[in-house]
mmCIF file of C-alpha atoms and ligand atoms in Angstrom:
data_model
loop_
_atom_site.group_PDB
_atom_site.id
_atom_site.type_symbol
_atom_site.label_atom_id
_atom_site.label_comp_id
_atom_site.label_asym_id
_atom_site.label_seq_id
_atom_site.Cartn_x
_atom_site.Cartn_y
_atom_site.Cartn_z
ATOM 1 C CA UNK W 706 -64.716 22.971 -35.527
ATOM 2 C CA UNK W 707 -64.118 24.622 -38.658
ATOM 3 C CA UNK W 708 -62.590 28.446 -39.480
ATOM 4 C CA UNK W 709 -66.295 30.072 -39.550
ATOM 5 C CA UNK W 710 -67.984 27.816 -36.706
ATOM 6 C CA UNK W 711 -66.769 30.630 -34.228
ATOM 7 C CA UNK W 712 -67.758 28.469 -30.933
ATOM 8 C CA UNK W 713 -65.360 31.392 -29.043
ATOM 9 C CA UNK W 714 -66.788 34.320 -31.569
ATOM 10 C CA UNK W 715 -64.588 37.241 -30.333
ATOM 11 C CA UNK W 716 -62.149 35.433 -27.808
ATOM 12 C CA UNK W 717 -59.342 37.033 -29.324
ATOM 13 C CA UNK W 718 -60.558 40.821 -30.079
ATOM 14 C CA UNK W 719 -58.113 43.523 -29.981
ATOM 15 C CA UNK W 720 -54.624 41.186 -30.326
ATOM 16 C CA UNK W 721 -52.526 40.791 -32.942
ATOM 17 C CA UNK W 722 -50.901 36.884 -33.466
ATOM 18 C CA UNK W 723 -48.112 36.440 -35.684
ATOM 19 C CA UNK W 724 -48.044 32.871 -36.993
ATOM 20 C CA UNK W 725 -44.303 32.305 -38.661
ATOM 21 C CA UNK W 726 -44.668 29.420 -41.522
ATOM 22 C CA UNK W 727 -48.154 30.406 -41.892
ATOM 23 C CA UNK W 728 -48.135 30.288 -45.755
ATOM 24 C CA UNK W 729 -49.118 26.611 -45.501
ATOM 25 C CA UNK W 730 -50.135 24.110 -43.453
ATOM 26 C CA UNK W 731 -50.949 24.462 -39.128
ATOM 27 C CA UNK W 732 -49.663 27.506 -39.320
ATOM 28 C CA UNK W 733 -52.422 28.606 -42.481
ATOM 29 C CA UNK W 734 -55.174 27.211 -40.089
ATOM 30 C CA UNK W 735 -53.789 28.860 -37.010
ATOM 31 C CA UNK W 736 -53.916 31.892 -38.795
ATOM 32 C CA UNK W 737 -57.273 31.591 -40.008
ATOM 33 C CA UNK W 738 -58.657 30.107 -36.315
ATOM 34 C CA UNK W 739 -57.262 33.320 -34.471
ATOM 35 C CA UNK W 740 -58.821 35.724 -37.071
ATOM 36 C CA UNK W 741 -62.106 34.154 -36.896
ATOM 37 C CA UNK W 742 -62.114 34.429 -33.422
ATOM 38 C CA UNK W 743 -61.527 38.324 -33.540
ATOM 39 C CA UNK W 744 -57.770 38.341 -34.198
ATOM 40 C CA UNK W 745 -55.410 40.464 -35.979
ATOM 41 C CA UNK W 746 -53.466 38.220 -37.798
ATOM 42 C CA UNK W 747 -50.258 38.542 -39.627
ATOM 43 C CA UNK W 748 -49.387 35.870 -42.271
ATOM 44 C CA UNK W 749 -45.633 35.415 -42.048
ATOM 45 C CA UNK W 750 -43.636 33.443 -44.134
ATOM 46 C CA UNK W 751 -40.430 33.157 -46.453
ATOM 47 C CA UNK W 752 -42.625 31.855 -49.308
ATOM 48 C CA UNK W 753 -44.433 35.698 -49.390
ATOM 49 C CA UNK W 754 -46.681 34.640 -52.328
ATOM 50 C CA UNK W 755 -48.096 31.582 -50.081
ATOM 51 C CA UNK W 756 -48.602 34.031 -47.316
ATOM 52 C CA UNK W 757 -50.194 36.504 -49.675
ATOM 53 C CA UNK W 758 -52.574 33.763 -50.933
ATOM 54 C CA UNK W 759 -53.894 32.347 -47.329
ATOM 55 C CA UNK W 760 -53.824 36.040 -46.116
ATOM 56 C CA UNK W 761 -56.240 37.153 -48.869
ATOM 57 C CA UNK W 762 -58.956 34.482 -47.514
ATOM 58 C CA UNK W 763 -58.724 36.002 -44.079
ATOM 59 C CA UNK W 764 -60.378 39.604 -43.624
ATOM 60 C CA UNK W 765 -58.102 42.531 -42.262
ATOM 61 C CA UNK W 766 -54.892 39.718 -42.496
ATOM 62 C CA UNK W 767 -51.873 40.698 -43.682
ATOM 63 C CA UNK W 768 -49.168 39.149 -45.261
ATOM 64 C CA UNK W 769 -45.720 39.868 -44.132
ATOM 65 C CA UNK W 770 -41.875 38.228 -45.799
ATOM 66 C CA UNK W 771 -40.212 36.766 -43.080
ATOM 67 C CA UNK W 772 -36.852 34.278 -43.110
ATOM 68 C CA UNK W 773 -36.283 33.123 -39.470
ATOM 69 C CA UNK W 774 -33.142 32.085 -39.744
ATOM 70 C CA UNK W 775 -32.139 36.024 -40.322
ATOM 71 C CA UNK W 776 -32.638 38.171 -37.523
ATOM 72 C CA UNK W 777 -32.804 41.222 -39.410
ATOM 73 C CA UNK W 778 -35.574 40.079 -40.993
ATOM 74 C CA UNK W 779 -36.750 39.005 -37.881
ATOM 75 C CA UNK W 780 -36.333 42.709 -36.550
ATOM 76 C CA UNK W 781 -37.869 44.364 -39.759
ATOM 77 C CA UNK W 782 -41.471 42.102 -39.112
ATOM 78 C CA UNK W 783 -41.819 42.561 -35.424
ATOM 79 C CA UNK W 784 -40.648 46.456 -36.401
ATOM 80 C CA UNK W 785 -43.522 46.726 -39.127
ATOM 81 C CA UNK W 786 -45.997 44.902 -36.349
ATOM 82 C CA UNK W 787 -45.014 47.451 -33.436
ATOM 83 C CA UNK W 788 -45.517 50.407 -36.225
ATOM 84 C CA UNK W 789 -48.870 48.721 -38.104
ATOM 85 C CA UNK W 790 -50.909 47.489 -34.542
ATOM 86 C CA UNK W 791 -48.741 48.671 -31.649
ATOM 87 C CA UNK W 792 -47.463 44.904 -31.158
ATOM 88 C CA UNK W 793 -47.523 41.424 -31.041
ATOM 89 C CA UNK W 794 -49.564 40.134 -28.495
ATOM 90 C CA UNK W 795 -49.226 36.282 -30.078
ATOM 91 C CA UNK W 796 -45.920 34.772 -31.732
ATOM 92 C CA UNK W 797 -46.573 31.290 -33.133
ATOM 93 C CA UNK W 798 -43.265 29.799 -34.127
ATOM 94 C CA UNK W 799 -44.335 27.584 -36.568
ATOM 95 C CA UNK W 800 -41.623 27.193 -39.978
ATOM 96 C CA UNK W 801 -40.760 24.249 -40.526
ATOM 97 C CA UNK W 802 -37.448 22.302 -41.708
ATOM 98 C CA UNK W 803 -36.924 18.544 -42.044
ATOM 99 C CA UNK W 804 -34.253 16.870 -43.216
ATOM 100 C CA UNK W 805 -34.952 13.099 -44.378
ATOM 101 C CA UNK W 806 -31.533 11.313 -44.771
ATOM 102 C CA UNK W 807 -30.636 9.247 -42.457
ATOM 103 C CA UNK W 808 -28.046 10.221 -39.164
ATOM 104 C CA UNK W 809 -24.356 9.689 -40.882
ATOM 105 C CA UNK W 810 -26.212 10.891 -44.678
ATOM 106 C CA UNK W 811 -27.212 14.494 -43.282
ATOM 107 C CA UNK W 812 -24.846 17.158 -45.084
ATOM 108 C CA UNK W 813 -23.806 19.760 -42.758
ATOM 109 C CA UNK W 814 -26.166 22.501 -44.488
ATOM 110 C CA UNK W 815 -29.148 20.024 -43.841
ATOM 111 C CA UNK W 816 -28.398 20.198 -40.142
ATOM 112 C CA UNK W 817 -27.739 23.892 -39.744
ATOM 113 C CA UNK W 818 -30.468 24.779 -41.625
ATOM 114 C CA UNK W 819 -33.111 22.192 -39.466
ATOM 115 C CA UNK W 820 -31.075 24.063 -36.346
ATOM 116 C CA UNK W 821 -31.926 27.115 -37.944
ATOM 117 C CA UNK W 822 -35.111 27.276 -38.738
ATOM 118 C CA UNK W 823 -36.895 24.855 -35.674
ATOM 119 C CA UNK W 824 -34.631 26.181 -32.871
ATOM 120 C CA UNK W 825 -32.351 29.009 -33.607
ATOM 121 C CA UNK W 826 -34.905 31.200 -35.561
ATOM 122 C CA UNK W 827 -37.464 30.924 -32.853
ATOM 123 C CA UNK W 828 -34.915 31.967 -30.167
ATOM 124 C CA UNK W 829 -33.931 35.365 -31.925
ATOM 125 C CA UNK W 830 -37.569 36.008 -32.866
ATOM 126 C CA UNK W 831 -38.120 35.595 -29.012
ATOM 127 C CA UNK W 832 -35.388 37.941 -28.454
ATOM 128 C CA UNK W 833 -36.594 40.399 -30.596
ATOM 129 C CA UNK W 834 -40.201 39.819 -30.034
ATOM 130 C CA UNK W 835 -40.100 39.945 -25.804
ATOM 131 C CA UNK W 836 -39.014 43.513 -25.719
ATOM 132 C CA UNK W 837 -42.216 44.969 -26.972
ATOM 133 C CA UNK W 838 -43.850 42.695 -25.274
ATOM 134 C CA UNK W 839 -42.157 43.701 -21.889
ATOM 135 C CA UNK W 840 -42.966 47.207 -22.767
ATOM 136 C CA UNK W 841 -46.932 46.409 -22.791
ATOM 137 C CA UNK W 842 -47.493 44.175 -20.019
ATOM 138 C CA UNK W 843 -47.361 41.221 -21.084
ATOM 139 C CA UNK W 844 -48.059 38.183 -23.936
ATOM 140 C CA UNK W 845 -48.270 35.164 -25.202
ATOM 141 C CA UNK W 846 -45.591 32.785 -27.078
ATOM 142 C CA UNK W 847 -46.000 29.124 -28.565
ATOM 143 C CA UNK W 848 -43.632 27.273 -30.241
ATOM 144 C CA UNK W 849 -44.266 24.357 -32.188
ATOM 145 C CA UNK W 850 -42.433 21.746 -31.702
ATOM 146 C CA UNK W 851 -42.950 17.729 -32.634
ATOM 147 C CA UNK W 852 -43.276 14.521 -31.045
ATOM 148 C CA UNK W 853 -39.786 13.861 -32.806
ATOM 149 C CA UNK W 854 -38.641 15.533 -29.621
ATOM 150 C CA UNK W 855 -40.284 13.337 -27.056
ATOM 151 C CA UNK W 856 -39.787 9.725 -28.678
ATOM 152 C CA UNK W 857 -37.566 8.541 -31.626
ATOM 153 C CA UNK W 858 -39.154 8.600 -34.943
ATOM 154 C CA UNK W 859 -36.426 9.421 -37.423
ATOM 155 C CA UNK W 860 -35.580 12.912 -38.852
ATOM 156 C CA UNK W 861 -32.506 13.166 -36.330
ATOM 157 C CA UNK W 862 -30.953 16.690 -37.021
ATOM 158 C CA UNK W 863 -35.277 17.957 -37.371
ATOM 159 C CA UNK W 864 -35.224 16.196 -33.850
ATOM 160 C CA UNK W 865 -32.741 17.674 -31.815
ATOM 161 C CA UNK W 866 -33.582 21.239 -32.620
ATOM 162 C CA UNK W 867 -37.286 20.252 -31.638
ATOM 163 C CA UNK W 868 -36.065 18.879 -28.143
ATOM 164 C CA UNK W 869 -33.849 22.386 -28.351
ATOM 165 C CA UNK W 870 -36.624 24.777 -29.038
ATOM 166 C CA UNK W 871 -38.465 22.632 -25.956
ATOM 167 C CA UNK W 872 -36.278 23.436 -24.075
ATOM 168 C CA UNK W 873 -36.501 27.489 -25.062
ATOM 169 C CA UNK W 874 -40.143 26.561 -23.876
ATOM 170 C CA UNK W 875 -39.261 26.394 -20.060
ATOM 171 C CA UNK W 876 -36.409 29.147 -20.537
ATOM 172 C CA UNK W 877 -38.815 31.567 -21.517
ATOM 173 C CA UNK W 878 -41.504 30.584 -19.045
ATOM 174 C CA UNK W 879 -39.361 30.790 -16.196
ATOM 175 C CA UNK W 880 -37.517 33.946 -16.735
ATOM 176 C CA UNK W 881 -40.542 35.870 -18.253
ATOM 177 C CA UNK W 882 -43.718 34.072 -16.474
ATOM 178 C CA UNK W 883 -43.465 37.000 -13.682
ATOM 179 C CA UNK W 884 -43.409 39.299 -15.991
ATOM 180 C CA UNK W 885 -46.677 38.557 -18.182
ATOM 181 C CA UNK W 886 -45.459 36.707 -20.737
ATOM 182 C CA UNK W 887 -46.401 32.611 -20.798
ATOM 183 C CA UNK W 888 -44.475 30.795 -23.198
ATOM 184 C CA UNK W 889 -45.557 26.775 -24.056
ATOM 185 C CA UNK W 890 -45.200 24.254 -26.798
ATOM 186 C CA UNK W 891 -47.090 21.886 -28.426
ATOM 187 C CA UNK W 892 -45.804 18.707 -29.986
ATOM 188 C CA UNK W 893 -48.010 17.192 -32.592
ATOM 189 C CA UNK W 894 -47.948 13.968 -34.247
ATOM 190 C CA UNK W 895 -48.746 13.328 -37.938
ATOM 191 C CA UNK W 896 -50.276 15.925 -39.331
ATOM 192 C CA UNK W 897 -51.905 16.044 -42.808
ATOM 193 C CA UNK W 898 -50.488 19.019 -44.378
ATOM 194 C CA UNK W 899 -48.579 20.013 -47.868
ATOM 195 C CA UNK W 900 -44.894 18.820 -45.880
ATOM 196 C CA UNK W 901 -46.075 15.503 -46.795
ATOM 197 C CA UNK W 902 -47.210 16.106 -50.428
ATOM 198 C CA UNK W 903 -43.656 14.541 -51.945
ATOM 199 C CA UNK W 904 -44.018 11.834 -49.446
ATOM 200 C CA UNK W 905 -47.905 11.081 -50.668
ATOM 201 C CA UNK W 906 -47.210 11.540 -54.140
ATOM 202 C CA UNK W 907 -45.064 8.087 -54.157
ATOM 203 C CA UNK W 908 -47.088 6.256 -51.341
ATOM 204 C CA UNK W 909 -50.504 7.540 -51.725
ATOM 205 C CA UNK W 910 -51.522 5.107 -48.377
ATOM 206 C CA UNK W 911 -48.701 6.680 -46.398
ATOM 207 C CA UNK W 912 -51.606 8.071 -44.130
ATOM 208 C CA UNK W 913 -53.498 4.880 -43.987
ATOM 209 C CA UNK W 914 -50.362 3.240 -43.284
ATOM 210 C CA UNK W 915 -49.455 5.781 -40.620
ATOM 211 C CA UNK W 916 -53.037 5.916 -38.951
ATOM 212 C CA UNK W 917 -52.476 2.111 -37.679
ATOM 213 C CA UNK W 918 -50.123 3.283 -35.386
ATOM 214 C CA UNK W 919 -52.370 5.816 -33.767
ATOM 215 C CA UNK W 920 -54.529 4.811 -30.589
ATOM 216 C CA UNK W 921 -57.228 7.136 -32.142
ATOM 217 C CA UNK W 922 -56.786 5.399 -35.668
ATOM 218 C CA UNK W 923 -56.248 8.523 -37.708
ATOM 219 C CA UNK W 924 -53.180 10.629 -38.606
ATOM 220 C CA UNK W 925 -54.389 14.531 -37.008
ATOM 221 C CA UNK W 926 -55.225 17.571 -38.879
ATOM 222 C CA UNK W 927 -54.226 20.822 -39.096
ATOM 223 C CA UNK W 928 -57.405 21.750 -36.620
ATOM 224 C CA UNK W 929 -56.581 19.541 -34.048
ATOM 225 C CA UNK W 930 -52.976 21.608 -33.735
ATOM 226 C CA UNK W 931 -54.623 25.152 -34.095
ATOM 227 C CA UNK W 932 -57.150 24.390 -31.605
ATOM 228 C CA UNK W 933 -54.652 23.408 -28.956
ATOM 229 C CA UNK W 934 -52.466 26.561 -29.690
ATOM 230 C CA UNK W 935 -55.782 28.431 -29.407
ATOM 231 C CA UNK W 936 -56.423 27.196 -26.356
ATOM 232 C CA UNK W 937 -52.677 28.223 -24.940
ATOM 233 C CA UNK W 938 -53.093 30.898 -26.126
ATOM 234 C CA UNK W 939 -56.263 32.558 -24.044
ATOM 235 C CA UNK W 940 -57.539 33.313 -21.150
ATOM 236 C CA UNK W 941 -58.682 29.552 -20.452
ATOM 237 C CA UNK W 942 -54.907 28.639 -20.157
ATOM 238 C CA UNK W 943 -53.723 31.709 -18.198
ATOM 239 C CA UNK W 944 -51.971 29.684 -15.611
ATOM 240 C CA UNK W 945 -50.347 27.085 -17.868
ATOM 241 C CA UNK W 946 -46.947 28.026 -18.683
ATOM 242 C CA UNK W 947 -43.931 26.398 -19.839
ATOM 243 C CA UNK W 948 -44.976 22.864 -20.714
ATOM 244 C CA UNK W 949 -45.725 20.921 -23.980
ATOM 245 C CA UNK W 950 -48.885 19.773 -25.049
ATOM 246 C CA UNK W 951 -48.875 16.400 -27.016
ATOM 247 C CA UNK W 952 -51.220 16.640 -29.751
ATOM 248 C CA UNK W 953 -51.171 13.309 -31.378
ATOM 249 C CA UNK W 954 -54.339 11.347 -31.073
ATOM 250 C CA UNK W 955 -52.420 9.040 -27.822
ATOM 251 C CA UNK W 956 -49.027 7.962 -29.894
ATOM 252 C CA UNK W 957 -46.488 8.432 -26.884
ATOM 253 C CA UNK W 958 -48.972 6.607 -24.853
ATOM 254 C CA UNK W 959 -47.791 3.440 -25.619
ATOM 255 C CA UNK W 960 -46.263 1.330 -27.917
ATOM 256 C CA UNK W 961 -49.520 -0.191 -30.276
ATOM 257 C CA UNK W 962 -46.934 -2.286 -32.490
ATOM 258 C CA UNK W 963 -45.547 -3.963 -29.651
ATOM 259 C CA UNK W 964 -48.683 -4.052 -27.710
ATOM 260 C CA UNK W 965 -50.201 -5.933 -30.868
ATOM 261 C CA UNK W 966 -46.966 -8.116 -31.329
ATOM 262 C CA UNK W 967 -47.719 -9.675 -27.598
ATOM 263 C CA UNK W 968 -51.081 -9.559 -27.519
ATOM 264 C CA UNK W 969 -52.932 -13.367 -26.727
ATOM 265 C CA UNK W 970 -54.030 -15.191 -30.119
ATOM 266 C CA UNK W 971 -57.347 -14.901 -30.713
ATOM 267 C CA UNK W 972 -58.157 -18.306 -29.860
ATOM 268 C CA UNK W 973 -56.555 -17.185 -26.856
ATOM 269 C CA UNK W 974 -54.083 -20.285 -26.131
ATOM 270 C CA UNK W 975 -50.764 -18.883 -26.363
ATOM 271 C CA UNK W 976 -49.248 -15.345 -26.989
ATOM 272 C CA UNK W 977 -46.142 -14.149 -29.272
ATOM 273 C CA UNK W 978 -43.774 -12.782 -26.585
HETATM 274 N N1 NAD Q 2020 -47.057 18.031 -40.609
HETATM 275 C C1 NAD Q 2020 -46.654 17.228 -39.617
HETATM 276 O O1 NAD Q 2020 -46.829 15.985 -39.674
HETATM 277 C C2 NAD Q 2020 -45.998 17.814 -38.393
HETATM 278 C C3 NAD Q 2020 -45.758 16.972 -37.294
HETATM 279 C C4 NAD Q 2020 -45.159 17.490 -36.144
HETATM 280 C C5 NAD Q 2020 -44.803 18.826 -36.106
HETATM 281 N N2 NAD Q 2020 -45.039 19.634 -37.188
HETATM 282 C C6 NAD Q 2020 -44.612 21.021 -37.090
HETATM 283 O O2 NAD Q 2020 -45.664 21.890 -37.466
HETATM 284 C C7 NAD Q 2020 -45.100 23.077 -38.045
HETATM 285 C C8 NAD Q 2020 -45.775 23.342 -39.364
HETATM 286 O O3 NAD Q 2020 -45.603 22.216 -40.199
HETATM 287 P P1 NAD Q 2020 -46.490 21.995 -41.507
HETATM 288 O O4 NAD Q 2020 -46.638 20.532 -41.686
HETATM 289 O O5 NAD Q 2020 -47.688 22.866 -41.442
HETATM 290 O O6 NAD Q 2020 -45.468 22.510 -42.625
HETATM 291 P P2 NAD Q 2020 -45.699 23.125 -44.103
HETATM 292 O O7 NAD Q 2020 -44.569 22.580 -44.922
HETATM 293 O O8 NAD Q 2020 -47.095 22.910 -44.571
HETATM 294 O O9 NAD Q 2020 -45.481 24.694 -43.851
HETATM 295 C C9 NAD Q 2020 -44.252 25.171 -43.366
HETATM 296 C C10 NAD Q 2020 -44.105 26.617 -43.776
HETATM 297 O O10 NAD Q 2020 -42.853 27.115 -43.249
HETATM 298 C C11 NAD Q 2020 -42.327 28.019 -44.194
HETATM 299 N N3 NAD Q 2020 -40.897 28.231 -43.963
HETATM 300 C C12 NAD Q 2020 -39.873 27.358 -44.210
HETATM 301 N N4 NAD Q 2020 -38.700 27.937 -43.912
HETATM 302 C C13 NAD Q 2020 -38.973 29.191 -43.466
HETATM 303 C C14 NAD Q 2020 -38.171 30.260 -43.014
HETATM 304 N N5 NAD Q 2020 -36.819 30.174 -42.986
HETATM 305 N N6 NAD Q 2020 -38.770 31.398 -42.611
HETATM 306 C C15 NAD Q 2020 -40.115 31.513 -42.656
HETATM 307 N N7 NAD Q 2020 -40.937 30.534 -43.085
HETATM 308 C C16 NAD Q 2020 -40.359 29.381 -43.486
HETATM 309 C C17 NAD Q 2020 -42.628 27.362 -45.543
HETATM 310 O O11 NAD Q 2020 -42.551 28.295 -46.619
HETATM 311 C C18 NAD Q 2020 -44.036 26.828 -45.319
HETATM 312 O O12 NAD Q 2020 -45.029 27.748 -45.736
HETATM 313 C C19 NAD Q 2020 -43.592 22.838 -38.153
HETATM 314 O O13 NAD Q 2020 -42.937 23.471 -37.078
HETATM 315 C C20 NAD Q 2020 -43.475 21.331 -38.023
HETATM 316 O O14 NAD Q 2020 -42.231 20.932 -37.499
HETATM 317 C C21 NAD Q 2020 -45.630 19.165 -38.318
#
C-alpha cells in the first residue's frame, strides 16, 4: 500500500505524530503514511533541509530542527508542538546512528554518539514528551529499534543501545499503560533506505546478496516498517503494549544459512552435517 492508497482514509484525524529522523528514510514514509491517513504530522530532524524537503510533499506537514541527543532541543520541539496543535498525540523515535567498525575499532565518540542518538535521545524525548501527554489523557509512543537487538549481526555499540531503548519499551509500558499512554517497538530487518547508499555505492548487489538470507527472499522496505508502526499506533492495537514487533520478512525465525548448510543433497544420499 502506497502513501495515497488510503485503505484506512481518516484513521488518524485530529492527532498530531511526531516522527524524529523523518528527513529520510522509515521515518520519511512514516511521516507521509500518518498524514495520508488524516494526520498532523511534524517532520523532525537534525538535517532541517531534509525535513523541509519531505515535509513540503506532505499537505499541512511541518518541518521542525530537532537534535535528540540535546534535550533542550528536545524541549523547544515538543514546546513548539504543545503551542502549534495542543500536543503530541504520536512520538516515533526513529534517528538513526550506526557505527561500522568493528568491537575493539569503535572510538569512544562512535559509541556515545550510537548511545546517544538510539537510546539516550529517545529516553529524554520520552521524558519530555509524557508530561503533555499525561495532561491530555493519554498517547501513543513507538520506538524503533532493530533486529541488531534481538540476534547478533554486527554494529555492536548501534546494538546495545537498540537492546537499551527495548528495554525503555517495557519501562514505559508498565509505568504509563494505566495511565493512557502505550508505548511498543518495532525491530526491523534490512531495510532499503538512503543509510545504505555508501554501502550500495561499492557493492551495488549488497541487497541481492542480503535478500538470500531472508525466508521471504527480499530485503523490506520502508512500507513494510511504517505500516507496522501504523498499526501500533491505532485503535486496532489498543491493547498491545510494551512488546516489539519483528518486522523482517521471518530472519530471527531461523537460521537459513545453516538450515541450507545441512540440508540432504539433492540426490538425497547423504547430508553435510
Ligand atoms: N535501514 C535499515 O536497514 C534499518 C534496519 C533496522 C532498523 N533501522 C532503524 O530505522 C530507523 C530509521 O533508519 P533509516 O534507515 O530510515 O535511516 P536514514 O539514514 O535513512 O534516516 C535517519 C535520519 O535520522 C536523522 N538523524 C541522525 N541523527 C539525528 C539526531 N541527532 N537528531 C535528529 N535526527 C537525526 C538523519 O538526519 C536522517 O534523516 C533507525 O532507528 C534505524 O536504526 C533501520
Amino acid at each position: 500500500m502506497d502513501a495515497s492508497s488510503g485503505g484506512f482514509a481518516g484513521r488518524f484525524a485530529g492527532t498530531t505524530v511526531v516522527v524524529t529522523g523523518s528527513g529520510s528514510g522509515i521515518g520519511a514514509q512514516t511521516v507521509r503514511r500518518f498524514a495520508a491517513e488524516g494526520a498532523v504530522v511534524v517532520v523532525a530532524d537534525i538535517n532541517l533541509a531534509a525535513a523541509q524537503h519531505v515535509a513540503a510533499g506532505i499537505p499541512g506537514a511541518l518541518a521542525r530542527h530537532v537534535d535528540v541527543t540535546r534535550r533542550a532541543s528536545l524541549r523547544a520541539l515538543a514546546d513548539a508542538v504543545a503551542a502549534e496543535h495542543g500536543g503530541i498525540d504520536v512520538l516515533v523515535n526513529n534517528a538513526l546512528s550506526c557505527s561500522l567498525p568493528p568491537f575493539l575499532e569503535l572510538s569512544d565518540a562512535q559509541i556515545q554518539a550510537d548511545f546517544a542518538v538510539n537510546a539516550i535521545g529517545p529516553f529524554m524525548a520520552c521524558q519530555e514528551v509524557i508530561p503533555s501527554m499525561l495532561a491530555r489523557g493519554g498517547g501513543v509512543i513507538l520506538n524503533v529499534a532493530s533486529v541488531n537487538a534481538l540476534s547478533t549481526y554486527g554494529n555492536p555499540a548501534y546494538s546495545a543501545a537498540k537492546a537499551a531503548l527495548i528495554s525503555l519499551t517495557r519501562s514505559l509500558a508498565f509505568e504509563f499503560g494505566g495511565r493512557g499512554i502505550r508505548c511498543n517497538a518495532v525491530a526491523p530487518g534490512t531495510i532499503d533506505t538512503e543509510h545504505w547508499a555508501p554501502r550500495l555505492a561499492l557493492e551495488p548487489d549488497l541487497f541481492e546478496r542480503a535478500a538470500r538470507w531472508y525466508p521471504t527472499g527480499r530485503v523490506g522496505s520502508t512500507d513494510d516498517v511504517a505500516s507496522a508502526l501504523l498499526f501500533l499506533a491505532s485503535h486496532e492495537a489498543a491493547w498491545i503494549n510494551g512488546i516489539t514487533l519483528p518486522v523482517e520478512g521471518g530472519l530471527l525465525s531461523g537460521d537459513l544459512g545453516l538450515t541450507r548448510e545441512l540440508a540432504p543433497d539433492p540426490d538425497g544420499k547423504s547430508t553435510k552435517g
